[in-house]
XYZ file of C-alpha atoms in Angstrom:
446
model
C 86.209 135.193 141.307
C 88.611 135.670 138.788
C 91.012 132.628 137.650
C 94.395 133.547 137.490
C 95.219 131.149 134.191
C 92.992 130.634 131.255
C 93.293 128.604 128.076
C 92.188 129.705 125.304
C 91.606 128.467 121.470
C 91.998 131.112 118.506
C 90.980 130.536 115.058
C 92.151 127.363 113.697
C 93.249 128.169 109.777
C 92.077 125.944 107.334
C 94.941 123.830 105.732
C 95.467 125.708 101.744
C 98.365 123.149 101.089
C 98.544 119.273 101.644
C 102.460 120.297 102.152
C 102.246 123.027 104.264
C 103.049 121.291 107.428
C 101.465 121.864 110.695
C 101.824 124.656 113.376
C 101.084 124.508 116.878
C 99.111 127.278 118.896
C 99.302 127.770 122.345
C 97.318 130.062 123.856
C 98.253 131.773 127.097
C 95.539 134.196 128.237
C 95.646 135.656 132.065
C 98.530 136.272 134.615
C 101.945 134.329 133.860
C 102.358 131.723 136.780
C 103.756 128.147 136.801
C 100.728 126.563 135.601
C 101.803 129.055 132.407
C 105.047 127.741 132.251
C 104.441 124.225 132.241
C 101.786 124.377 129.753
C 103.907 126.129 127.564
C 106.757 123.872 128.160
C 104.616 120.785 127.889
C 102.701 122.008 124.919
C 106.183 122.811 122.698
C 108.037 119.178 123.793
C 104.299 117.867 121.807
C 104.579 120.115 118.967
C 107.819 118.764 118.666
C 107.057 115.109 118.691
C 104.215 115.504 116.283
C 106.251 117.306 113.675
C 105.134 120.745 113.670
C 107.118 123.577 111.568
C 106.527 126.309 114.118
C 104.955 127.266 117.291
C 102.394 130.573 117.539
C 101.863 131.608 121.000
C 98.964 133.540 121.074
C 99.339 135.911 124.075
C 97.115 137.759 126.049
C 98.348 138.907 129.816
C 98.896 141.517 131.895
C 101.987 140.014 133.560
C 103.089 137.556 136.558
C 105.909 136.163 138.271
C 109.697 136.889 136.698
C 110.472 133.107 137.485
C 107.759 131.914 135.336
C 108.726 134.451 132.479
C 112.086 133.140 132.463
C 110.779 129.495 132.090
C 108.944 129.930 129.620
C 111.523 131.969 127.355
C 114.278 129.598 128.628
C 111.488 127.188 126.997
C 111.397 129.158 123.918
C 115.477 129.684 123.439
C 115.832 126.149 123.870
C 112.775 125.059 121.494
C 113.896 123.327 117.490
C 110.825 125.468 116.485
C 110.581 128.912 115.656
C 108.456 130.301 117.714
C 106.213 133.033 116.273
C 104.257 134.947 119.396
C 101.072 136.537 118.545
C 99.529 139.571 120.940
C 95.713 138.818 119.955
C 92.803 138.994 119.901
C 92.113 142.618 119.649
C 91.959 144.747 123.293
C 94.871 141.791 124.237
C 98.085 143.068 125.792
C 101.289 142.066 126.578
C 102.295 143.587 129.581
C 104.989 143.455 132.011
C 106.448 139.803 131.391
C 104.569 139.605 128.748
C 106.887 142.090 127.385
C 109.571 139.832 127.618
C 107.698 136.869 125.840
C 106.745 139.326 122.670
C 111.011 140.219 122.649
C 112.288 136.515 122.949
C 110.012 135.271 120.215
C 111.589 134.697 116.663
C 108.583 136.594 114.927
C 106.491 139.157 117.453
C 103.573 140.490 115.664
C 100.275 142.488 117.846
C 96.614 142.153 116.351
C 95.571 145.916 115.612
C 94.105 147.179 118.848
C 96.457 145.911 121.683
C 99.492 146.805 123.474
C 102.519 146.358 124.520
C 104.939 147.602 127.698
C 105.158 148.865 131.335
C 107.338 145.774 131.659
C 108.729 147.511 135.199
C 109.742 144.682 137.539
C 107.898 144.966 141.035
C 109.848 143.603 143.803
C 108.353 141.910 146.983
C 110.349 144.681 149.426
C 110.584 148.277 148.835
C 109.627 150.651 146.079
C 111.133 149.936 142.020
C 113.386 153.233 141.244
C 111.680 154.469 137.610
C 112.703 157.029 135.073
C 110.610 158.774 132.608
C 110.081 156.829 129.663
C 111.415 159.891 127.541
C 115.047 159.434 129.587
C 117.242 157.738 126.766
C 119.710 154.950 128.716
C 122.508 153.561 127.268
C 122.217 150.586 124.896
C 124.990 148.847 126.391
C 126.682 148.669 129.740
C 125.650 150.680 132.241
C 125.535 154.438 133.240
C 125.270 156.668 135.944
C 121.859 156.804 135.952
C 122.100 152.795 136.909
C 123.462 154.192 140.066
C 120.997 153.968 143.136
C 120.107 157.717 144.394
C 120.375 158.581 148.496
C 117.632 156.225 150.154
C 116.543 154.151 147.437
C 116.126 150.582 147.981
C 119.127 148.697 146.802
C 117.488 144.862 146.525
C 114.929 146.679 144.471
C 117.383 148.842 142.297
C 119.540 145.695 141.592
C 116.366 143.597 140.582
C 115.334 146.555 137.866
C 119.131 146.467 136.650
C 119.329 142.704 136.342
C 115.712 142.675 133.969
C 116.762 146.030 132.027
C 119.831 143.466 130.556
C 117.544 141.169 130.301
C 115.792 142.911 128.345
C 118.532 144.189 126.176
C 119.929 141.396 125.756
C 116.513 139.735 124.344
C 116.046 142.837 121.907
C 120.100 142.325 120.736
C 118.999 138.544 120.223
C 116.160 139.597 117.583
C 117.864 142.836 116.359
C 114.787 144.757 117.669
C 114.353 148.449 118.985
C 117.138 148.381 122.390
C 116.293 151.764 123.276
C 111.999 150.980 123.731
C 113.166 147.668 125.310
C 114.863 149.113 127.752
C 112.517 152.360 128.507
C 109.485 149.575 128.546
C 111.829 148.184 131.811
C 113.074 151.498 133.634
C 110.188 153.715 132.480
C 106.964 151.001 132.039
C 107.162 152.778 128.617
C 103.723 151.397 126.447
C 103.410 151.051 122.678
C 99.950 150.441 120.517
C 100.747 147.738 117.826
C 101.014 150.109 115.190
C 103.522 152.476 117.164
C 105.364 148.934 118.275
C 105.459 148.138 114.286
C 106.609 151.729 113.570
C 109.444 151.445 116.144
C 110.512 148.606 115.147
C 109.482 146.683 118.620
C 107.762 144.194 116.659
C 107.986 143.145 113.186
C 104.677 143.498 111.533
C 100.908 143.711 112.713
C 98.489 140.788 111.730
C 94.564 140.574 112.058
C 94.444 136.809 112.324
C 96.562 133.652 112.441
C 96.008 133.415 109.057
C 97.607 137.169 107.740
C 100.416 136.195 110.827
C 101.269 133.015 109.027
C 100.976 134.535 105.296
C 103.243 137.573 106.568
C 105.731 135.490 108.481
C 106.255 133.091 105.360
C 109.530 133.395 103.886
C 111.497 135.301 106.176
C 114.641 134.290 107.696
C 114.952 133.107 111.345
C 117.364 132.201 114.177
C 116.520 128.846 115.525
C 119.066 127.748 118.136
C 122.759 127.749 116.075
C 120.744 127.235 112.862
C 119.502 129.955 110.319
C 115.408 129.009 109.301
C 113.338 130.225 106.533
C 109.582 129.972 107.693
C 106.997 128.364 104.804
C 104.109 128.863 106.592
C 101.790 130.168 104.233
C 98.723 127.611 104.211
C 99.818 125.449 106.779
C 97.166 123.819 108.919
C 97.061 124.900 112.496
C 96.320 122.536 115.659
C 95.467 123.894 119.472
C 97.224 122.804 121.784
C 95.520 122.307 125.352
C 97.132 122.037 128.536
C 96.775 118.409 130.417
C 94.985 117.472 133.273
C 98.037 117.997 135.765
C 98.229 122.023 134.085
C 94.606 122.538 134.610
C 94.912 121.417 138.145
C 97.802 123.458 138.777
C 95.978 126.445 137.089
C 93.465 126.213 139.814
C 95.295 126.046 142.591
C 97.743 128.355 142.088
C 94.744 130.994 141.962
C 96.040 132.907 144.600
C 91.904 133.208 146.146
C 91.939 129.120 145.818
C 95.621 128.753 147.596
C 93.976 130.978 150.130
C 90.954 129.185 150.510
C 92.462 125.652 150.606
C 94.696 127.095 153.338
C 91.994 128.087 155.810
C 89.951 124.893 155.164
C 92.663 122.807 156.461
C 93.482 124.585 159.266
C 90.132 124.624 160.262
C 89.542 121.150 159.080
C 92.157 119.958 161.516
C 90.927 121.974 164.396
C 87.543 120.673 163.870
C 89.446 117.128 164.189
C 91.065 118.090 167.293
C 88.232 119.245 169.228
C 85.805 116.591 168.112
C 88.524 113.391 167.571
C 87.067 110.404 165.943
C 85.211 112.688 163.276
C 87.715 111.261 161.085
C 86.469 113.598 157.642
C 87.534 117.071 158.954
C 90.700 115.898 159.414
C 91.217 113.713 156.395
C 89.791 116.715 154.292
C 91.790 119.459 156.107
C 94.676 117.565 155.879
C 94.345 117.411 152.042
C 93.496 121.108 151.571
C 96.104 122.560 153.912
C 98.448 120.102 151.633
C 97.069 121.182 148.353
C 97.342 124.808 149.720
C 100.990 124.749 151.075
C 102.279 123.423 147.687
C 100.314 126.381 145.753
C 101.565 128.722 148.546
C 105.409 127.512 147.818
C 104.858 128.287 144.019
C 103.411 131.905 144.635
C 104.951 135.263 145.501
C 103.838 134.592 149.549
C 104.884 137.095 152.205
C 105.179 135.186 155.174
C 104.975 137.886 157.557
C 100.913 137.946 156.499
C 101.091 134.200 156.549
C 101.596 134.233 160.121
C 99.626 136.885 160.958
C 96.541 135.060 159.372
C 98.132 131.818 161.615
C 97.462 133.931 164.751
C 94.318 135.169 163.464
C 93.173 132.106 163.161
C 94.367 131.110 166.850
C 93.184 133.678 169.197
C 89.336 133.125 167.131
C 89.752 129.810 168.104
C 91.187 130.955 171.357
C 88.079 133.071 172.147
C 85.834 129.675 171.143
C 87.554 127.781 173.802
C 88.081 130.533 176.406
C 85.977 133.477 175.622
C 87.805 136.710 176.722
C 84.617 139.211 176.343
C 85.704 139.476 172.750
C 89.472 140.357 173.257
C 91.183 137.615 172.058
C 88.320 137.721 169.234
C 88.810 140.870 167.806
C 92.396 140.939 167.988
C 92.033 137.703 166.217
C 90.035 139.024 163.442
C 92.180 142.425 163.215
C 95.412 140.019 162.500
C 93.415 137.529 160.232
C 92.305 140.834 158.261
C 96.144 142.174 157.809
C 97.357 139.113 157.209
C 95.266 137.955 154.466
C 95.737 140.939 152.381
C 99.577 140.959 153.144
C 99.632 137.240 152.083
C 100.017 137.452 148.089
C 102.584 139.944 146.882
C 99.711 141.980 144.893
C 102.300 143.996 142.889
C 102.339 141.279 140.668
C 99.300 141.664 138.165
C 96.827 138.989 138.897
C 98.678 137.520 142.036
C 96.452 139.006 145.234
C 93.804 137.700 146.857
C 90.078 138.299 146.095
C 89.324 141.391 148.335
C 85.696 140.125 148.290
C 86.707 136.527 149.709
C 88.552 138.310 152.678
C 86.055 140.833 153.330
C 83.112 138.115 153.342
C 85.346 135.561 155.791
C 86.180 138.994 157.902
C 82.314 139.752 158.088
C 81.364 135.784 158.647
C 83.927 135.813 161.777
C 83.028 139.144 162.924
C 79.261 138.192 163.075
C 80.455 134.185 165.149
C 82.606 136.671 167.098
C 79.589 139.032 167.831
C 77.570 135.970 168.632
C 79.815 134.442 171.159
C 80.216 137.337 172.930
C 76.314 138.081 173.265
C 75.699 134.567 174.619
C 79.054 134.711 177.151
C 76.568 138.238 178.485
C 73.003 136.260 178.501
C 74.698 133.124 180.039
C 75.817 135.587 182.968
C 72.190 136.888 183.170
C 70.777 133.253 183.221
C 69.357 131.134 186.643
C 71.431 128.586 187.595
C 71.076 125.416 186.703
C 72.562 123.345 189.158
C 74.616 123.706 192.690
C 73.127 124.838 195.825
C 71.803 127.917 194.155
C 70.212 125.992 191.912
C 68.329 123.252 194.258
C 67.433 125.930 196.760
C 64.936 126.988 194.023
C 63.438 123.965 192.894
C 60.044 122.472 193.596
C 59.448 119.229 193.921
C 56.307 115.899 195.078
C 55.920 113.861 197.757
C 56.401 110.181 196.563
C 55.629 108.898 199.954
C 53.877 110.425 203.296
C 56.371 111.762 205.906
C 55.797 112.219 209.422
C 56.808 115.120 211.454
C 60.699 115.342 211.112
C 60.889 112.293 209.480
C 62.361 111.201 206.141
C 60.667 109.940 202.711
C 61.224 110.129 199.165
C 60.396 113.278 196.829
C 60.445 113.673 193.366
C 62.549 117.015 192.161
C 63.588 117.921 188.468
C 63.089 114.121 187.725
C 65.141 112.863 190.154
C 64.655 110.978 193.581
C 65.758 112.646 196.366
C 65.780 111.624 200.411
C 64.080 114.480 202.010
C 63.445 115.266 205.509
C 60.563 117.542 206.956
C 59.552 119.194 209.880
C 55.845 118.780 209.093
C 54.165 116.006 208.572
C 52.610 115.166 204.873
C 50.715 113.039 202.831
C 51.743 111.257 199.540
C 51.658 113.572 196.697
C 52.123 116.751 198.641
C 53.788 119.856 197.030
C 57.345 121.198 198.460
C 59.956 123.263 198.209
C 63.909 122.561 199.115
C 64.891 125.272 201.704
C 68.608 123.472 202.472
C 70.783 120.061 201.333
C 72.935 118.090 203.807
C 75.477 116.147 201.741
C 72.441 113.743 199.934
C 69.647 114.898 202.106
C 67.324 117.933 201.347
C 65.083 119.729 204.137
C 62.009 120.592 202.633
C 58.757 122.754 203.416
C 55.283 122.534 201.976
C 54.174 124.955 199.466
C-alpha cells in the first residue's frame, strides 16, 4: 500500500569552511498534502531559529492538493531564508504543484534526469478545458482564448484561469520563462532538466547538493523586500525531519488509511450496539471513525461516495439483522463498491484509494453476504426444533409406570414432562408424543 507522504534524507555535504554557515534540507518526496505543508512550514520556522543561511528543498512529487501548494509557497514567500528548491535525485519530478514549488523558489535547479510540468489543475466537478502546449497565450492579462467555449464547465474553466496567474505571476516574481509557465498550466506542457535549463525555466542543473550549493554561491537573490547574495559554497548541511505530530498526520491522511479508519469505526460502533457492554468496539470505533473524519476533512472527499459507502454499509448490516434473500445485501455491497471509489477525488496524483483495499473488502463482504444467504436456505430446509411440530416428533422414557389412561412422568429431550396414556406401561418404557394439551402430552409406546 503505497504512503501518500515520505521523508526523505539526501546527501549531507561535508562542511569545507568553519564559516560557511549552515543550510537546512527538507526533503519532500510523494504527493503534496497537509502533512507536506506543515512539515515544510515547521521545518523552515527551525531553520530559522537555529541560524541557517538558506533552505534547499529537495523535491520529488508528482503533485497534490492546490491548498497545500499554496501553503507551502505562502511558507516560502514569507520565509527570511532564501530558499533554494532542488528536483533530485535523478528519475525525481516535479509535477503538477510541484511545478509551482520549483517557480516560487529563489534558486530552482533539476538533478540531470528528471522533469518538470503538466502542472494542469484538476478540479473535483467537470472536465479542465486544455490547449496544446504549442498554443502561445498571452504573458499578461487575459485573451480570448481565456474565454470558456459552448458547454464547457465554467467552475472548472475559472479554476484553470485563477492557477495560469498564479503561475505567471510566480515566473514574473523570479524573472523566469512566462510563456513555459503558463503552457505547463493550460497545456500540462513537460520539460527534461536540461530543456528546463535551456528555456530558462530553471536556472542551472546540479548533480548533488554539493554542485547546487557551489553553483548557487554568489548570485543575487530576492528575499522578502531585501536583495541577498548567497555564500554557500562549503557550508555544512543539516536534515531536517518532520515531528511526531507530521508523521502522524502523514499517515492518516493516506487516503487508503482515512478509508480504513472510517470503516473500522463504523463497524466498531455497530459491533457496540448490537452486543452493548463490549465496551472495546466501541471505545476503538469511536477513536478510528474520529481519527478518520479529521483525515477525511483535510482530503479532496466527495461526499456523494461518502454516503453511498454510509448506505452500503447499512443495508449489509440490514441484511445481518433481517436477511432479505440477499437483496438488501447486494444492493448494499453494489453502493459500498461505488462509493468507495467515488470517495477520494483521484484526479489528484496520489489522492485515491487503494483499488486493492476496496476490491479485497468488496470480495470479504460478498463472500459474508454469500454465506448468510446459504444458511437463511438450509435453515428453511432444517426440522424444527421446537413448537408442536417439533414435540410431535420426539421420543421420549417412562420415569414411572402408568396405568391404562392414567398419568406419570416421562423423560423427553431432557426435560420432565406429565404424560398421559391409553395403555398401560412399566417404568422405563419407550414412547412417542402423538399430541400436547396445554402442559400435558398423550403418548404411545414405541
Amino acid at each position: 500500500m503505497p504512503v501518500p507522504l515520505a521523508f526523505a534524507a539526501g546527501p549531507v555535504v561535508p562542511a569545507r569552511a568553519t564559516n560557511a554557515g549552515m543550510v537546512a534540507q527538507i526533503a519532500l518526496d510523494g504527493p503534496i498534502g497537509p502533512a507536506a505543508a506543515e512539515y515544510f512550514d515547521d521545518a523552515s520556522q527551525r531553520a530559522v531559529a537555529d541560524g541557517a543561511v538558506a533552505i534547499v528543498l529537495r523535491l520529488d512529487t508528482p503533485g497534490g492538493l492546490a491548498d497545500s501548494m499554496r501553503q507551502i509557497i505562502a511558507s516560502m514567500l514569507a520565509c527570511k531564508l532564501p530558499v533554494l528548491v532542488y528536483v533530485a535525485p535523478g528519475g525525481a519530478r516535479a509535477a503538477s504543484a510541484g511545478t509551482y514549488i520549483l517557480y516560487a523558489g529563489q534558486i530552482a535547479a533539476m538533478a540531470p534526469a528528471t522533469h518538470v510540468g503538466a502542472a494542469t489543475p484538476v478540479p473535483l466537478g467537470g472536465a479542465t478545458p486544455m490547449q496544446d502546449a504549442n498554443d502561445k497565450p498571452a504573458a499578461t492579462g487575459s485573451s480570448a482564448k481565456d474565454k470558456p467555449a459552448d458547454g464547457e464547465d465554467a467552475e472548472s474553466h475559472k479554476v484553470l484561469n485563477d492557477s495560469v496567474a498564479y503561475m505567471r505571476s510566480l515566473a514574473q516574481l523570479r524573472g523566469r520563462n512566462v510563456q513555459w509557465a503558463v503552457q505547463a498550466v493550460r497545456g500540462a506542457a513537460t520539460l527534461t532538466a536540461s530543456e528546463a535549463a535551456q528555456q530558462h525555466a530553471i536556472d542551472f542543473v546540479a548533480t548533488d547538493v554539493a554542485d547546487l550549493l557551489a553553483r548557487a554561491d554568489g548570485r543575487n537573490v530576492q528575499v522578502g523586500d531585501r536583495s541577498v547574495t548567497l555564500q554557500l559554497k562549503g557550508a555544512s548541511v543539516r536534515d531536517y525531519s518532520p515531528g511526531a505530530r507530521t508523521r502522524f498526520l502523514a499517515v492518516i491522511t493516506n487516503p487508503t488509511i482515512a478509508y480504513l479508519l472510517l470503516l473500522g469505526g463504523i463497524f466498531g460502533l455497530l459491533l457496540e450496539a448490537l452486543h452493548p457492554g463490549a465496551m472495546l468496539p466501541g471505545i476503538v470505533g469511536g477513536i478510528c471513525l474520529l481519527v478518520g473524519l479529521y483525515a477525511l476533512q483535510l482530503l479532496p472527499v466527495n461526499y456523494a461516495g461518502l454516503a453511498l459507502m454510509a448506505l452500503g454499509v447499512g443495508l449489509l448490516v440490514a441484511e445481518a439483522v433481517i436477511p432479505s434473500v440477499g437483496a438488501f445485501g447486494a444492493g448494499g455491497l453494489v453502493a459500498f463498491v461505488i462509493g468507495s471509489v467515488m470517495l477520494m477525488k483521484t484526479g489528484v496524483p496520489g489522492y485515491g484509494v487503494n483499488l486493492g483495499v476496496i476490491g479485497g473488502l468488496a470480495t470479504g463482504a460478498a463472500a459474508l453476504l454469500a454465506l448468510v444467504v446459504w444458511l437463511v436456505f438450509r435453515s428453511r430446509r432444517a426440522h424444527q426444533v421446537n413448537g408442536d411440530v417439533a414435540i410431535l416428533t420426539e421420543f421420549g422414557e417412562l420415569l414411572e409406570p402408568v396405568s391404562t389412561g392414567g398419568e406419570a412422568w416421562a423423560m423427553l429431550r431432557g426435560e420432565r414432562w406429565r404424560v398421559r396414556c391409553d395403555s398401560a406401561l412399566p417404568a422405563g418404557a419407550r414412547v412417542r408424543v402423538v399430541r400436547r394439551q396445554g402442559l400435558l402430552l398423550w403418548v404411545e409406546p414405541v
